[in-house]
Short mmCIF file of C-alpha atoms and ligand atoms in Angstrom, two decimals:
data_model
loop_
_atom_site.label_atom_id
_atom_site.label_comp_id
_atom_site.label_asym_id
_atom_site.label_seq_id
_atom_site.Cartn_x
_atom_site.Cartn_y
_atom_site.Cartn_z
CA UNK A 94 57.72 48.33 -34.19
CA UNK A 95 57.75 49.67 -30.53
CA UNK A 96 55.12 52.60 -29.78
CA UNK A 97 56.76 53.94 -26.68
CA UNK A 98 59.97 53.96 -25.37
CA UNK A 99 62.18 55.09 -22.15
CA UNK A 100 65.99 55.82 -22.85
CA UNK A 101 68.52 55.33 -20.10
CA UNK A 102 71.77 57.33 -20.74
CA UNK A 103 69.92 58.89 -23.12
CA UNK A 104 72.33 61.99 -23.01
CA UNK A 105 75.10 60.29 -24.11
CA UNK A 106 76.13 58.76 -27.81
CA UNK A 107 74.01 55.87 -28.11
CA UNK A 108 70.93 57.41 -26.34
CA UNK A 109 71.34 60.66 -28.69
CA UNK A 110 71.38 58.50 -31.55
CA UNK A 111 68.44 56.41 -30.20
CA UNK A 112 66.09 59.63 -29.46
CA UNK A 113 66.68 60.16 -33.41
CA UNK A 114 65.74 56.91 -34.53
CA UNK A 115 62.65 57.35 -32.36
CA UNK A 116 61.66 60.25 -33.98
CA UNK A 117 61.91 59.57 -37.28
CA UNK A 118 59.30 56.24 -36.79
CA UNK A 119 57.31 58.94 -34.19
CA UNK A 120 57.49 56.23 -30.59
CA UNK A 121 56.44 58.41 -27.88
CA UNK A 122 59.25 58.91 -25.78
CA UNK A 123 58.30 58.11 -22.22
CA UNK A 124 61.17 58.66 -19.73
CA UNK A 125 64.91 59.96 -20.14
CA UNK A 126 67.90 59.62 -17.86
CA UNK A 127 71.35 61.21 -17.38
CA UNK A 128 74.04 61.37 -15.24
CA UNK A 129 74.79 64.75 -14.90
CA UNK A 130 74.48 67.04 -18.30
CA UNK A 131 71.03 68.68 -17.70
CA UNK A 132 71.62 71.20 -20.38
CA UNK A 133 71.01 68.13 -22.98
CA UNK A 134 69.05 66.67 -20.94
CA UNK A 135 66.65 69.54 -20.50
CA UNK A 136 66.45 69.90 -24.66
CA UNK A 137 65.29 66.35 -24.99
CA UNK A 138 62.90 66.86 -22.05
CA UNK A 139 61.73 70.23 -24.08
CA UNK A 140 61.53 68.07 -27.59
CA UNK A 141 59.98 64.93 -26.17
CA UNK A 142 57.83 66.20 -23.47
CA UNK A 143 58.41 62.74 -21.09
CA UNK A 144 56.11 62.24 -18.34
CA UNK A 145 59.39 61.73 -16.16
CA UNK A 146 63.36 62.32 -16.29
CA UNK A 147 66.06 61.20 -14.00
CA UNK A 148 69.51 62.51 -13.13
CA UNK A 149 71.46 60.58 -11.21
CA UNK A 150 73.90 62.94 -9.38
CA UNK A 151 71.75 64.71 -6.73
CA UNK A 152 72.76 68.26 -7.05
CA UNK A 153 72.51 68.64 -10.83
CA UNK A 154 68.83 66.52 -10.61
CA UNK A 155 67.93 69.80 -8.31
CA UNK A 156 69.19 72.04 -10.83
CA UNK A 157 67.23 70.16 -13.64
CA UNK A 158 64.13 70.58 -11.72
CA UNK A 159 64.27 74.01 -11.49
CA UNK A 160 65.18 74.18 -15.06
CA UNK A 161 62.10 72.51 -16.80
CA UNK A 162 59.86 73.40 -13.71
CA UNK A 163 57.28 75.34 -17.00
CA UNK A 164 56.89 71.52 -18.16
CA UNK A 165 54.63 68.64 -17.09
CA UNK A 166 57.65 66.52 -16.78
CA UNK A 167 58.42 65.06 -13.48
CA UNK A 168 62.49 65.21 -12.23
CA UNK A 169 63.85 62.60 -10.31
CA UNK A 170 66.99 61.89 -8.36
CA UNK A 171 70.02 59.41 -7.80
CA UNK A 172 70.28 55.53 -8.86
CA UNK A 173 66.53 55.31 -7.67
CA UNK A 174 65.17 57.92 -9.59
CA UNK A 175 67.19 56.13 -12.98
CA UNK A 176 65.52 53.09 -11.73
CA UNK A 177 62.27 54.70 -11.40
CA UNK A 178 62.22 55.42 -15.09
CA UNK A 179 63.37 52.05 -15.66
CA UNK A 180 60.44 50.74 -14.32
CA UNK A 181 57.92 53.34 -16.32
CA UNK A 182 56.47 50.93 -18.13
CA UNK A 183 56.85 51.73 -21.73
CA UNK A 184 56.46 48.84 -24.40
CA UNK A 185 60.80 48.90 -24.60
CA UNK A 186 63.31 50.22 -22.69
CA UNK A 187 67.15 51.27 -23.98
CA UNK A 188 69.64 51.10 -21.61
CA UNK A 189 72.35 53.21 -23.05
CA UNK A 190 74.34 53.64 -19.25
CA UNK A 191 77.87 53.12 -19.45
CA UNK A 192 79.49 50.78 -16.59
CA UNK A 193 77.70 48.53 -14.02
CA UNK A 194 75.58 51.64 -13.68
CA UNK A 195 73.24 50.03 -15.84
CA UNK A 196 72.88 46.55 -14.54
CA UNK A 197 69.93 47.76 -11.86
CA UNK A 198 67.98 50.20 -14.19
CA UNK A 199 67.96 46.95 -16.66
CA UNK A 200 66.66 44.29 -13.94
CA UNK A 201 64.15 47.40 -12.87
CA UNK A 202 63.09 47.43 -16.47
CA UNK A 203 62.57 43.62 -16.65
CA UNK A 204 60.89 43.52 -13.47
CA UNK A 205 58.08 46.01 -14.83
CA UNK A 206 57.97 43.80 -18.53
CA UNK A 207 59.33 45.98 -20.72
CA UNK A 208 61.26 44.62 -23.77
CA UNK A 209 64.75 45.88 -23.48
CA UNK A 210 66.71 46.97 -26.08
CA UNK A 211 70.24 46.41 -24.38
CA UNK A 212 73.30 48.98 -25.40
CA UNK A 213 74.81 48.16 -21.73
CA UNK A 214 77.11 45.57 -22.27
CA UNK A 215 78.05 45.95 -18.46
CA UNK A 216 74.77 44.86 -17.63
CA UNK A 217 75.26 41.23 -19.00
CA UNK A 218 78.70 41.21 -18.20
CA UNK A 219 78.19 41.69 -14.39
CA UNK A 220 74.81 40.19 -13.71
CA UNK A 221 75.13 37.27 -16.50
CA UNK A 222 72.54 34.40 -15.09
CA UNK A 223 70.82 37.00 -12.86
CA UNK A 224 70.06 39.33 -15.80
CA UNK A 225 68.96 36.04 -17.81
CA UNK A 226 66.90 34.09 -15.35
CA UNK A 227 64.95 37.13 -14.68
CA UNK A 228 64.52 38.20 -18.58
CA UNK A 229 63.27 34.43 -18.86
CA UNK A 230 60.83 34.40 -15.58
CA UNK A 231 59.44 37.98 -17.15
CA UNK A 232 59.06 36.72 -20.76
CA UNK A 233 60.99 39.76 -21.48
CA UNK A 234 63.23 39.72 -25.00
CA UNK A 235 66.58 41.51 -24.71
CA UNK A 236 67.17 42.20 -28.20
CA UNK A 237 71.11 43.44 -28.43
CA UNK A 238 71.98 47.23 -29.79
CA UNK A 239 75.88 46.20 -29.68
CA UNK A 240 76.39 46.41 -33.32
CA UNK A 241 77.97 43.04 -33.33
CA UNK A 242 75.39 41.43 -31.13
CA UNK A 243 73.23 42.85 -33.34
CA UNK A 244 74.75 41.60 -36.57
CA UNK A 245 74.86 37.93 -34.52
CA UNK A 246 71.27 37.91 -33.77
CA UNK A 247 69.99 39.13 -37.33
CA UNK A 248 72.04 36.52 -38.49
CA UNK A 249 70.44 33.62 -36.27
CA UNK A 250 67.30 34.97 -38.05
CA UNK A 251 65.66 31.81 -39.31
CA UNK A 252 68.42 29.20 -37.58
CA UNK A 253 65.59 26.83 -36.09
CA UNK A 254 67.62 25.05 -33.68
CA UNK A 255 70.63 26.94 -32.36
CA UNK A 256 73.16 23.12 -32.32
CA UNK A 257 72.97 24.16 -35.59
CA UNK A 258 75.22 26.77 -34.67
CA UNK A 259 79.23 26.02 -35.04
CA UNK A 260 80.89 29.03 -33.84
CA UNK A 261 80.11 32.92 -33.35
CA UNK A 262 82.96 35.37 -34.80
CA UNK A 263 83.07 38.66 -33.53
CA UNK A 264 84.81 41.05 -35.44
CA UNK A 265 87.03 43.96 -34.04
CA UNK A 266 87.96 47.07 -35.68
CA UNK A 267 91.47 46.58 -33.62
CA UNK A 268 91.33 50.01 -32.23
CA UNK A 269 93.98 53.37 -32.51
CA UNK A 270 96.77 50.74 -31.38
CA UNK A 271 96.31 47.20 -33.92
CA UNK A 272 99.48 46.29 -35.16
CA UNK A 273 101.93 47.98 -32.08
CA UNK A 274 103.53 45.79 -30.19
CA UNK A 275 103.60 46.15 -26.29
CA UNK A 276 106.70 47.69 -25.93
CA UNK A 277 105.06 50.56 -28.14
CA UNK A 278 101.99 51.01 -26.30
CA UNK A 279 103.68 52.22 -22.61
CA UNK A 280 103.67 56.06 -23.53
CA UNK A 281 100.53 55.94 -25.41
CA UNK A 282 98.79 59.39 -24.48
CA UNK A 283 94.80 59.86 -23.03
CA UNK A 284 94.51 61.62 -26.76
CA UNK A 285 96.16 58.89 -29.04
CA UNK A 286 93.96 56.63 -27.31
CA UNK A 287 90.61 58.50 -27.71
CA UNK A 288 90.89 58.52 -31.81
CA UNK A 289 89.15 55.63 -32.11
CA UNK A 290 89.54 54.78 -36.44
CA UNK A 291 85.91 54.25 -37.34
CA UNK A 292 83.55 54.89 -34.52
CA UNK A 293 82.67 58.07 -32.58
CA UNK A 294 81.48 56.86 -29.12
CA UNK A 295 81.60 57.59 -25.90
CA UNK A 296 85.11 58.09 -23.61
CA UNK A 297 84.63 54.94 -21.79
CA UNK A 298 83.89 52.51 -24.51
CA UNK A 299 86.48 54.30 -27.03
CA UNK A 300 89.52 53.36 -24.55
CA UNK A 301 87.91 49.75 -24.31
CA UNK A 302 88.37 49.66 -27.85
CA UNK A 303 92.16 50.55 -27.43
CA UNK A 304 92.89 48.16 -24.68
CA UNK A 305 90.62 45.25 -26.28
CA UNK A 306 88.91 45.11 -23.40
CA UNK A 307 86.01 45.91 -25.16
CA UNK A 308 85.84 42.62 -27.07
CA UNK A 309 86.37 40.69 -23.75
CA UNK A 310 83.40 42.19 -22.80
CA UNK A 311 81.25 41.36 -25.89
CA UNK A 312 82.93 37.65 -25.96
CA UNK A 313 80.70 37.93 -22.61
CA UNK A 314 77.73 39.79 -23.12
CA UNK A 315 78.02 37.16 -26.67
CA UNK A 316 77.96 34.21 -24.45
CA UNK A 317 74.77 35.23 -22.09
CA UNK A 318 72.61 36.50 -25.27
CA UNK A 319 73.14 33.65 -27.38
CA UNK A 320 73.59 31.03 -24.84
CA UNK A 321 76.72 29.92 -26.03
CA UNK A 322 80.08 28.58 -24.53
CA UNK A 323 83.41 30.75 -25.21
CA UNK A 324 85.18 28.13 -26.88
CA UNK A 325 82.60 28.66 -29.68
CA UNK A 326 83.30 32.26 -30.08
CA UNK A 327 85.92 33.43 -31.56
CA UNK A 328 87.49 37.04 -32.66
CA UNK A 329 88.80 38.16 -35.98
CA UNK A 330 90.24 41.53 -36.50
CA UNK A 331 88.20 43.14 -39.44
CA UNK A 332 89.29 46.80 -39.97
CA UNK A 333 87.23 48.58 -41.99
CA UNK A 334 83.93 47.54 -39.50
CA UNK A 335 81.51 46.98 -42.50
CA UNK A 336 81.13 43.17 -41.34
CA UNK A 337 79.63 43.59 -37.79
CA UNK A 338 79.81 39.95 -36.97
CA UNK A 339 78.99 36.23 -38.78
CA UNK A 340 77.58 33.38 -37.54
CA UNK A 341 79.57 29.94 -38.82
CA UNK A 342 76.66 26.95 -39.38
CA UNK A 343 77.09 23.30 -39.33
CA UNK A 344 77.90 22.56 -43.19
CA UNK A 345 80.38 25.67 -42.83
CA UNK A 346 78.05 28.33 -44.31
CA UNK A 347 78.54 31.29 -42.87
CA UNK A 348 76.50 34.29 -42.46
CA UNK A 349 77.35 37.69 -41.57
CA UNK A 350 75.59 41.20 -41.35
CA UNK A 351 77.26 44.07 -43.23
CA UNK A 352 76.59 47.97 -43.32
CA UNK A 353 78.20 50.89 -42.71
CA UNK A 354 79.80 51.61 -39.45
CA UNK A 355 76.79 53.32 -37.84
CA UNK A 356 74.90 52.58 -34.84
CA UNK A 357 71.75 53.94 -35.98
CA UNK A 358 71.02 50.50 -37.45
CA UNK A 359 71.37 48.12 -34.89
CA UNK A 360 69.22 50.65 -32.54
CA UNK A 361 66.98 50.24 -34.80
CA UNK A 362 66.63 46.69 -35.15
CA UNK A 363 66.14 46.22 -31.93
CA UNK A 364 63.36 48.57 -31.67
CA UNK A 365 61.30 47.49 -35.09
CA UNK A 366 62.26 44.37 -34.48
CA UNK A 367 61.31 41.82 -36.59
CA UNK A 368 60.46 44.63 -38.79
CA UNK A 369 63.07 47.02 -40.64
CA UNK A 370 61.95 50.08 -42.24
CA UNK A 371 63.70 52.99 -44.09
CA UNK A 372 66.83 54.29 -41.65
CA UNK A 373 68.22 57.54 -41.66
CA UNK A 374 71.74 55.73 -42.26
CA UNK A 375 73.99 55.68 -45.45
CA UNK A 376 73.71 52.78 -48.05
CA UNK A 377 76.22 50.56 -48.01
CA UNK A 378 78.75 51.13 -51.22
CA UNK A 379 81.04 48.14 -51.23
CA UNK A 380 83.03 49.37 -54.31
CA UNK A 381 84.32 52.14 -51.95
CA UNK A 382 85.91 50.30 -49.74
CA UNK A 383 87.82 48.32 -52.51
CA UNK A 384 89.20 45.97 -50.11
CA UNK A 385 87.94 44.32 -46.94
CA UNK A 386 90.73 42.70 -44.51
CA UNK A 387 90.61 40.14 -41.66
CA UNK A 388 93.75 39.42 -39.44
CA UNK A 389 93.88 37.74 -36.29
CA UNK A 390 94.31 39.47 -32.63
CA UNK A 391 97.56 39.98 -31.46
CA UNK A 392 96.40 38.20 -27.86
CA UNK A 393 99.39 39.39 -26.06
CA UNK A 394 99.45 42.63 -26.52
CA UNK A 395 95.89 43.07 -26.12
CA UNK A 396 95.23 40.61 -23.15
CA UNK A 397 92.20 41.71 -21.97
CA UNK A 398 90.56 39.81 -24.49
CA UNK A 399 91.75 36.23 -23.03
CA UNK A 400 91.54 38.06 -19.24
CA UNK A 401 87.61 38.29 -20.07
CA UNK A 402 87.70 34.63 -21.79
CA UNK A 403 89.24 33.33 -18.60
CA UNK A 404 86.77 35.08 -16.26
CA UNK A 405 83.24 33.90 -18.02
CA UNK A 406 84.85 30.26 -18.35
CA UNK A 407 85.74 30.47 -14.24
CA UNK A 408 82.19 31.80 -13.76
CA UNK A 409 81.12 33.29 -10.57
CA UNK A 410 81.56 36.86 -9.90
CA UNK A 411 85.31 36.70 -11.85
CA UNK A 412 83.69 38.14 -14.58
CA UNK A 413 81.93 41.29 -12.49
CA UNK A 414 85.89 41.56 -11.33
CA UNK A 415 87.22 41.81 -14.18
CA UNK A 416 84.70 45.00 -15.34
CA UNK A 417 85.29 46.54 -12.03
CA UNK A 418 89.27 46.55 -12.26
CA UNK A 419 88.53 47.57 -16.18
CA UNK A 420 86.10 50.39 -15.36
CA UNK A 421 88.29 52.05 -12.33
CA UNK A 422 91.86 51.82 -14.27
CA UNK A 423 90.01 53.37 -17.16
CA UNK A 424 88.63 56.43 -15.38
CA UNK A 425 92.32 56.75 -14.03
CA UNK A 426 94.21 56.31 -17.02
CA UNK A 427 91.47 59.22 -19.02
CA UNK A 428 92.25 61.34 -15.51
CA UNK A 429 96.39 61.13 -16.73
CA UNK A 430 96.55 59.00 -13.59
CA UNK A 431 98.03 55.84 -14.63
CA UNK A 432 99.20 54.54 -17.96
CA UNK A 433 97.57 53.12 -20.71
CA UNK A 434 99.48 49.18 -19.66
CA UNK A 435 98.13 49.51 -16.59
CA UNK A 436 94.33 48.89 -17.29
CA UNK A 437 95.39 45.29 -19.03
CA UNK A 438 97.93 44.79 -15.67
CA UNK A 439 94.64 45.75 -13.09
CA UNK A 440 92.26 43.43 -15.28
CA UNK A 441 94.66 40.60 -14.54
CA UNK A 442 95.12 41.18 -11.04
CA UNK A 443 91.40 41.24 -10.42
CA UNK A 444 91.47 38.16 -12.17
CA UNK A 445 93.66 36.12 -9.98
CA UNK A 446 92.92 37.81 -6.88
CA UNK A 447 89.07 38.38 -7.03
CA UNK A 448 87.50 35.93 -4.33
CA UNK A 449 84.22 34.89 -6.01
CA UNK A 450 81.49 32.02 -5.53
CA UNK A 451 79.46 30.17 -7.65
CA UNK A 452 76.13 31.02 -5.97
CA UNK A 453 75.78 34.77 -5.64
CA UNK A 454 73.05 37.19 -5.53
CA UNK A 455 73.11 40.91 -7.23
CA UNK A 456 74.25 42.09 -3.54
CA UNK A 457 77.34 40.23 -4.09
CA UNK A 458 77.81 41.65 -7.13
CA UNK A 459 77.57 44.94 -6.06
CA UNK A 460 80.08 44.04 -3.26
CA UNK A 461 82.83 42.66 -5.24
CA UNK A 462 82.51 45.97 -7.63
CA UNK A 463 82.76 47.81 -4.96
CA UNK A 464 86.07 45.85 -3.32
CA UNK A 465 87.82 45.35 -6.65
CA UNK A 466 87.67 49.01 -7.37
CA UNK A 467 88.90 50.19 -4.23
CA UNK A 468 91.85 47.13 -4.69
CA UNK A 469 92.64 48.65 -8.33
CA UNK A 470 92.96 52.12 -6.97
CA UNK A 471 95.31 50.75 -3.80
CA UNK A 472 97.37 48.74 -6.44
CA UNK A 473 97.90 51.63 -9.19
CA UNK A 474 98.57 54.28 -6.57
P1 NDP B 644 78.34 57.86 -23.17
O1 NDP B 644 79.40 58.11 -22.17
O2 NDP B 644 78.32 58.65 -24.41
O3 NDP B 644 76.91 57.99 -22.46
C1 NDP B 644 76.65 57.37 -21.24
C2 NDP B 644 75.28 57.75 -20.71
O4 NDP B 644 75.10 57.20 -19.40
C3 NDP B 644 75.07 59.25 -20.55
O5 NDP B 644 73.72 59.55 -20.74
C4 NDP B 644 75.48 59.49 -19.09
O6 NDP B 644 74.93 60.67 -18.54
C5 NDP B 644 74.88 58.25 -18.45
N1 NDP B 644 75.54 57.87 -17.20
C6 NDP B 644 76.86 57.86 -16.92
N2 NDP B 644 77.10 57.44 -15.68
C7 NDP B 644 75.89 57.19 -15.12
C8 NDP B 644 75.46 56.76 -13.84
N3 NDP B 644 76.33 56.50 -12.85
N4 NDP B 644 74.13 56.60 -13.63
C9 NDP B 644 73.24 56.87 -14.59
N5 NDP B 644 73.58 57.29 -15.82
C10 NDP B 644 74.88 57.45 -16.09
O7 NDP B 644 78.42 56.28 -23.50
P2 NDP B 644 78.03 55.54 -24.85
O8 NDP B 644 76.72 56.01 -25.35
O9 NDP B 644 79.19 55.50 -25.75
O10 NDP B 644 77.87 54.03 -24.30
C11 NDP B 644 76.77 53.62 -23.52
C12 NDP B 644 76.78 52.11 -23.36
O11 NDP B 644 76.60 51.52 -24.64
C13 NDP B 644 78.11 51.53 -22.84
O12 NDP B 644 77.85 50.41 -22.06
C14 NDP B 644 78.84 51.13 -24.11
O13 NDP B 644 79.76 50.08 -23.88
C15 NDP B 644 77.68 50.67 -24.97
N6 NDP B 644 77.93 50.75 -26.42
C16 NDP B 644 78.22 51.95 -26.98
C17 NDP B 644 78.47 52.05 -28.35
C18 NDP B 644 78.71 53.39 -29.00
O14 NDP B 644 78.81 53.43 -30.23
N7 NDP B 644 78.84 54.47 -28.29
C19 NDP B 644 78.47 50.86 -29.20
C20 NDP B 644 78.07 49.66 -28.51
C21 NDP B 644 77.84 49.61 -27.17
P3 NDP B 644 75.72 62.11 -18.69
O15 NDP B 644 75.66 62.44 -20.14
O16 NDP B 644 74.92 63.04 -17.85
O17 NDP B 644 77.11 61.87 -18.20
MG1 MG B 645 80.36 46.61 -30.17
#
């Protein structure tokens, strides 16, 4: 088990739930980031007394400073200061940023050999080989806190050579929407879309979930952290979210991680990893559930999923379009901007429009984030 830890994000859901796991196993918390809420932020900094914090937005890092200026803690400012803390050196790092925020803070934390305990799917998504080749040249383990990464890797535990590996299935819960059709989906309200069945997360990742996007972007982040080609991962709709993902073998055996839907466990994994220890989450009670189903996705309704296929399998910096158009159209459709069809329709377009290359450095991928946003904001105007 980890002895001391930084948490990026760790204002939000996952790095809330991660400062909980880390105090009921007592790691010394050693840096904290946030966007913009200093009030949490300033609790945590009060509870876990880090030698340094970051905010990223300038004028609420100032206000934070003056806030805990009775404690030892030491504020910093903007994307630096987050990266700052990335670099602190603790024994792990979790990057709980959402968006391609959290694809420098990660390569920060690499860079400075911490293990990194990766929530960020964005990070993988965007950076891919970068993110990789650097984890590899470091020695660094990124050990996944994506519940179904999570459920993947715990069950690769013991596969001694990974051709032994058929296929990965990654199961969805199928969001607010499974089950409508298109045509059912154009007046879908900001609200409708935000009651996500089974998981309370944060905004972003809770509208993924209703477009589907967000499986896209695990059949991604999948394909980096396992080293494995799309056509050998596939999807299955699972409702209830008490399988978190299987791994199919050779002879057909398949294995698969179960638990309740909480994210306390995978966090947790990836911090005692290869340990496990007592968890403050709910056994699992299969009886109660009575009955577990599995469907397939409805592919064209939710087409982000084969958008995001598409984009790892043409490679380059398709994929970092992809997130880009994803990330802007979702801000505007939870702003009442655009509508909920649009986010699939701007995913696409990046897709076919995005001008990428096959050899391209993390200033390129910075580039086309920025130019595919600013495209996705022209075209849903
Ligand atoms: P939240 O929105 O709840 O939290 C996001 C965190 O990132 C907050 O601390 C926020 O700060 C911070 N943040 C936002 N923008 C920036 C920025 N530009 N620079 C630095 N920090 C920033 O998100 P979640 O916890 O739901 O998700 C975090 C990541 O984990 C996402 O990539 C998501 O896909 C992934 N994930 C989440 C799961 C979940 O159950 N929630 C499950 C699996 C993966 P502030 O609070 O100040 O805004
Ligand atoms: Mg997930």
């Amino acid at each position: 088990m980890i002895k001391s830890l930084a948490v990026l994000g760790s204002t939000g859901s996952i790095g809330t739930q991660a400062l909980e796991v880390a105090q009921m196993h007592s790691m010394k918390i050693e840096a904290l980031t946030a966007n913009s809420r200093t009030d949490i932020l300033e609790n945590q900094i009060r509870k876990f007394n880090p030698k340094m914090a970051a905010v990223a937005d300038e004028k609420a890092a100032a206000d934070l400073k003056t806030r805990v200026a009775d404690t030892s803690t030491k504020v910093l400012s903007g994307a630096d200061g987050v990266k700052e803390c990335a670099s602190c050196g603790a024994e792990a790092v979790l990057n709980s940023i959402v968006g391609i925020a959290g694809l420098a803070p990660t390569l920060a934390a690499i860079e400075a050999g911490s293990t990194i305990a990766l929530a960020n799917k964005e990070t993988l998504v965007t950076g891919g080989r970068i993110v990789i080749d650097a984890a590899a040249r470091k020695g660094v383990s990124i050990l996944p806190v994506d519940s179904e990464h999570s459920a993947i890797f715990q069950s690769l535990q013991g596969c001694r050579d990974k051709k032994q590996v058929k296929r990965l299935i990654l199961t969805a819960s199928g969001g607010p929407f499974f089950g409508r059709r298109k045509e059912e989906l154009v007046n879908v309200t900001v609200e409708q879309a935000l009651k996500h069945p089974n998981w309370s997360m944060g905004a972003k990742i809770t509208i993924d979930s209703a477009t589907m996007m967000n499986k896209g972007l695990e059949l991604i982040e999948a394909a980096w952290l396992f080293s494995m080609p799309a056509d050998k991962i596939d999807i299955l709709v699972h409702r209830q979210s008490v399988i978190h993902s299987l791994v199919e073998y050779e002879d057909n055996s398949v294995i698969a991680q179960l638990g309740v839907p909480d994210m306390r466990i995978p966090i947790q994994y990836a911090l005692t990893y290869p340990d496990r220890f007592e968890s403050p989450v709910k056994q699992l009670d299969l009886a109660e559930f009575a009955t577990l189903t599995f469907e397939k996705p409805d592919y064209e309704t939710f087409s982000c999923i084969n958008l995001c296929r598409r984009a790892f399998e043409k490679g380059g910096l398709y994929p970092a379009a992809v997130n880009a158009a994803n990330e802007k159209a979702n801000e505007l459709f939870r702003q009442g901007k655009i509508k909920f069809m649009d986010i699939s329709y701007a995913v696409g377009e990046a897709l076919e429009n995005a001008e990428s290359k096959d050899d391209f450095s993390l200033e390129d991928v910075f580039e086309i984030d920025r130019k595919i946003r600013f495209d996705t904001e022209r075209l849903l105007k």
